[in-house]
Structure formats: C-alpha cells, structure tokens
C-alpha cells in the first residue's frame, strides 16, 4: 500500500508476538536527530508495550545513516541479540548524496541480515522534505519507529519458529 494511504502506527495489536523473551538492538543515526530520536522513542515504546524488558533493548548511536550498516553489523554479531532495528532519516538535498546514502544503507543492512541470518529492520525514512519526515516520525502519517518495532517482533517470532 502506498505510504500516503497508510498510517505507520496502525497495526493489529493482537497479531504481534510477545517480546517477553526477546532482546532487540536499535541503532540510531544522529543526522536529522529531531526525526530519528522520535523514531527511536516510537520503537522503544512499542517494544515495551509488547513485553520486551527495558534491559533487553540495546540502543547505540552512529553519526549518519551511512554508518547504520556497520552499526547494525556490530549489534547483529552479538549472540544475545535477536534482531536489530536501524533508524535513520535521509532527506533529499541538492546533491546526489541522497541516492548514495539510501542505496548504501538499504543494501548494507540487507547484507547484514543475510550474513547473520537474523532480522535487521529497515527503519530509515527517505523523504523529499523535512515536513514529510516529521509526518512519519509521530505526525499525521504515524511513526515509522512503531512499524519497525512491530516488524522486528514478528520476524523474531518467525525466526524462532522456523530455525528451532
Ligand atoms: N545522513 C543522514 O542520516 N541523513 C541525511 O540526510 C544525510 N545527508 C547528508 C548530506 C551530505 C551532503 C553529507 C556529506 C552527508 C549526509 N549525511 C546524512 C551523513 C552520512 O550518512 C554520513 O554520516 C557521512 O557522509 C559520513 O560518512
């Protein structure tokens, strides 16, 4: 469904697995921190609502979205972490940095996920404007951090079921 029609915070609460026994890593880009810290708050609140214990949420910060790949890799490499959520915000500027960063981080976290055989969730907003990013980090289109947290819990449950 196109994002414009979807509220990123809308989901069926009952269909989200319990996170009681799960340990989740979150890596947050500091670039556009007004947005990314709001994504992080949304993710943490959602994880806690679904039973993840605060001590089982590990948050680390990297300078920008480009660094999310290696930051995710360092967390994914830890045996005790079930899934990693990568949170960033890349806003279209006047240069081609946007394309390079988006391409690098999307490919990078996919590689980490496949290398470590565990979920690494793409919680990166890629928008034309700051306002579009605000709308998706707790504004009128919800919060992508919430969506990322729900995705992490669903994928953790699937991994445990299939891999065990
Ligand atoms: N990082 C982001 O997370 N979001 C951005 O919108 C963003 N824009 C950038 C624009 C330019 C021109 C540059 C040089 C960097 C930008 N970065 C951005 C930072 C990037 O992800 C990375 O931290 C730095 O390039 C250092 O590797």
Short mmCIF file of C-alpha atoms and ligand atoms in Angstrom, two decimals:
data_model
loop_
_atom_site.label_atom_id
_atom_site.label_comp_id
_atom_site.label_asym_id
_atom_site.label_seq_id
_atom_site.Cartn_x
_atom_site.Cartn_y
_atom_site.Cartn_z
CA UNK A 1 0.00 0.00 0.00
CA UNK A 2 1.32 3.46 -0.81
CA UNK A 3 2.62 5.23 2.30
CA UNK A 4 0.34 8.20 1.63
CA UNK A 5 -2.66 5.99 2.42
CA UNK A 6 -1.09 4.22 5.36
CA UNK A 7 -0.59 5.34 8.93
CA UNK A 8 2.71 3.82 10.01
CA UNK A 9 1.48 3.41 13.59
CA UNK A 10 -1.67 1.44 12.68
CA UNK A 11 -1.43 -2.29 13.31
CA UNK A 12 -3.39 -5.12 14.86
CA UNK A 13 -2.05 -5.29 18.45
CA UNK A 14 -3.25 -8.88 18.95
CA UNK A 15 -1.29 -10.16 15.96
CA UNK A 16 2.07 -9.03 17.33
CA UNK A 17 4.03 -11.77 19.15
CA UNK A 18 5.09 -11.19 22.74
CA UNK A 19 8.58 -9.79 23.12
CA UNK A 20 8.97 -11.05 26.68
CA UNK A 21 11.98 -13.24 25.91
CA UNK A 22 13.43 -11.15 23.10
CA UNK A 23 16.47 -8.91 23.07
CA UNK A 24 16.45 -6.15 20.47
CA UNK A 25 19.27 -3.88 19.29
CA UNK A 26 18.45 -0.44 17.97
CA UNK A 27 20.97 1.62 16.01
CA UNK A 28 20.06 5.27 15.54
CA UNK A 29 21.59 7.80 13.14
CA UNK A 30 22.24 11.19 14.75
CA UNK A 31 21.85 13.08 11.47
CA UNK A 32 18.35 14.70 11.50
CA UNK A 33 18.15 13.80 15.19
CA UNK A 34 14.83 15.59 15.74
CA UNK A 35 13.35 12.90 13.48
CA UNK A 36 15.48 9.88 14.34
CA UNK A 37 15.16 10.30 18.11
CA UNK A 38 11.37 10.42 17.65
CA UNK A 39 11.61 7.19 15.61
CA UNK A 40 13.64 5.67 18.44
CA UNK A 41 11.11 6.71 21.09
CA UNK A 42 8.31 5.18 18.99
CA UNK A 43 10.24 1.93 18.60
CA UNK A 44 11.13 1.63 22.29
CA UNK A 45 7.58 2.40 23.47
CA UNK A 46 6.18 -0.21 21.09
CA UNK A 47 8.68 -2.88 22.13
CA UNK A 48 7.85 -2.28 25.80
CA UNK A 49 4.08 -2.37 25.09
CA UNK A 50 4.64 -5.83 23.63
CA UNK A 51 6.54 -7.16 26.62
CA UNK A 52 10.19 -6.52 25.79
CA UNK A 53 12.03 -5.75 29.02
CA UNK A 54 13.83 -2.41 29.10
CA UNK A 55 17.11 -4.15 29.96
CA UNK A 56 16.70 -6.14 26.74
CA UNK A 57 16.67 -3.09 24.50
CA UNK A 58 20.18 -2.05 23.50
CA UNK A 59 20.44 1.39 21.86
CA UNK A 60 23.56 2.58 20.04
CA UNK A 61 24.13 5.75 18.01
CA UNK A 62 26.01 6.33 14.76
CA UNK A 63 26.75 9.72 13.13
CA UNK A 64 24.63 9.30 9.99
CA UNK A 65 22.54 6.81 8.06
CA UNK A 66 25.55 5.74 6.04
CA UNK A 67 27.01 4.26 9.25
CA UNK A 68 23.84 2.28 10.06
CA UNK A 69 25.13 -0.75 8.17
CA UNK A 70 28.26 -1.28 10.21
CA UNK A 71 26.50 -0.25 13.42
CA UNK A 72 23.83 -2.88 12.71
CA UNK A 73 26.54 -5.41 11.96
CA UNK A 74 28.22 -4.89 15.33
CA UNK A 75 24.91 -5.44 17.11
CA UNK A 76 23.82 -8.34 14.89
CA UNK A 77 27.13 -10.07 15.64
CA UNK A 78 26.16 -10.35 19.30
CA UNK A 79 24.71 -13.79 20.01
CA UNK A 80 22.32 -12.46 22.64
CA UNK A 81 20.57 -10.05 20.26
CA UNK A 82 17.60 -11.48 18.33
CA UNK A 83 17.01 -8.61 15.91
CA UNK A 84 18.33 -5.18 15.05
CA UNK A 85 16.33 -2.10 14.11
CA UNK A 86 18.19 0.51 12.03
CA UNK A 87 16.69 4.01 12.34
CA UNK A 88 17.66 6.94 10.15
CA UNK A 89 16.31 9.80 8.10
CA UNK A 90 17.70 10.82 4.74
CA UNK A 91 16.24 13.99 3.29
CA UNK A 92 16.67 14.85 -0.38
CA UNK A 93 19.17 17.70 -0.71
CA UNK A 94 20.74 19.50 -3.62
CA UNK A 95 23.46 16.92 -4.18
CA UNK A 96 23.43 13.24 -5.11
CA UNK A 97 24.28 12.22 -1.54
CA UNK A 98 20.67 11.17 -1.05
CA UNK A 99 20.89 8.42 -3.65
CA UNK A 100 24.30 7.19 -2.49
CA UNK A 101 23.31 7.05 1.17
CA UNK A 102 19.90 5.41 0.53
CA UNK A 103 21.44 2.83 -1.78
CA UNK A 104 24.29 2.07 0.62
CA UNK A 105 22.17 1.70 3.74
CA UNK A 106 19.39 -0.36 2.16
CA UNK A 107 21.90 -2.76 0.57
CA UNK A 108 24.13 -2.67 3.64
CA UNK A 109 21.53 -3.72 6.17
CA UNK A 110 20.17 -6.39 3.82
CA UNK A 111 23.68 -7.83 3.67
CA UNK A 112 23.98 -7.79 7.46
CA UNK A 113 20.64 -9.53 7.84
CA UNK A 114 21.61 -12.30 5.44
CA UNK A 115 25.14 -12.64 6.83
CA UNK A 116 23.95 -13.08 10.42
CA UNK A 117 20.71 -14.86 9.49
CA UNK A 118 18.68 -12.61 11.75
CA UNK A 119 16.23 -9.76 11.18
CA UNK A 120 17.70 -6.30 10.56
CA UNK A 121 14.80 -3.95 10.11
CA UNK A 122 14.92 -1.01 7.69
CA UNK A 123 13.58 1.92 9.71
CA UNK A 124 15.00 4.64 7.51
CA UNK A 125 12.83 7.48 6.28
CA UNK A 126 13.81 8.66 2.80
CA UNK A 127 11.86 11.83 2.09
CA UNK A 128 11.88 14.90 -0.12
CA UNK A 129 11.31 17.31 2.76
CA UNK A 130 11.71 17.72 6.50
CA UNK A 131 7.93 18.03 6.82
CA UNK A 132 7.38 14.63 5.18
CA UNK A 133 9.84 13.19 7.70
CA UNK A 134 8.01 14.86 10.62
CA UNK A 135 4.72 13.45 9.33
CA UNK A 136 6.22 9.95 9.55
CA UNK A 137 8.00 10.22 12.91
CA UNK A 138 5.00 10.84 15.12
CA UNK A 139 2.99 13.15 12.84
CA UNK A 140 -0.03 12.68 10.62
CA UNK A 141 1.27 9.51 8.97
CA UNK A 142 2.24 7.88 12.28
CA UNK A 143 5.72 6.77 13.31
CA UNK A 144 7.97 4.51 11.29
CA UNK A 145 9.73 3.54 14.54
CA UNK A 146 6.50 1.86 15.65
CA UNK A 147 6.24 -0.02 12.37
CA UNK A 148 9.89 -1.08 12.63
CA UNK A 149 9.39 -2.41 16.18
CA UNK A 150 6.32 -4.43 15.17
CA UNK A 151 8.23 -5.84 12.19
CA UNK A 152 11.14 -6.82 14.44
CA UNK A 153 8.88 -8.75 16.84
CA UNK A 154 7.08 -10.55 14.02
CA UNK A 155 10.35 -11.53 12.38
CA UNK A 156 11.89 -12.68 15.69
CA UNK A 157 8.94 -14.96 16.31
CA UNK A 158 9.14 -16.34 12.78
CA UNK A 159 12.89 -16.93 13.12
CA UNK A 160 12.45 -18.83 16.40
CA UNK A 161 9.65 -20.94 14.97
CA UNK A 162 11.42 -21.85 11.75
CA UNK A 163 15.04 -22.02 12.91
CA UNK A 164 14.41 -24.14 16.02
N1 LIG B 1 22.99 11.31 6.94
C1 LIG B 1 21.70 11.07 7.20
O1 LIG B 1 21.38 10.21 8.02
N2 LIG B 1 20.72 11.78 6.54
C2 LIG B 1 20.98 12.73 5.62
O2 LIG B 1 20.04 13.35 5.08
C3 LIG B 1 22.33 12.99 5.31
N3 LIG B 1 22.64 13.91 4.37
C4 LIG B 1 23.95 14.13 4.09
C5 LIG B 1 24.28 15.07 3.10
C6 LIG B 1 25.61 15.34 2.82
C7 LIG B 1 25.92 16.36 1.78
C8 LIG B 1 26.64 14.63 3.52
C9 LIG B 1 28.10 14.89 3.23
C10 LIG B 1 26.32 13.71 4.49
C11 LIG B 1 24.98 13.44 4.78
N4 LIG B 1 24.64 12.50 5.77
C12 LIG B 1 23.33 12.26 6.02
C13 LIG B 1 25.68 11.84 6.61
C14 LIG B 1 26.09 10.47 6.10
O3 LIG B 1 25.09 9.50 6.41
C15 LIG B 1 27.41 10.04 6.79
O4 LIG B 1 27.27 10.10 8.19
C16 LIG B 1 28.60 10.90 6.38
O5 LIG B 1 28.67 11.03 4.98
C17 LIG B 1 29.93 10.30 6.93
O6 LIG B 1 30.14 9.00 6.38
#
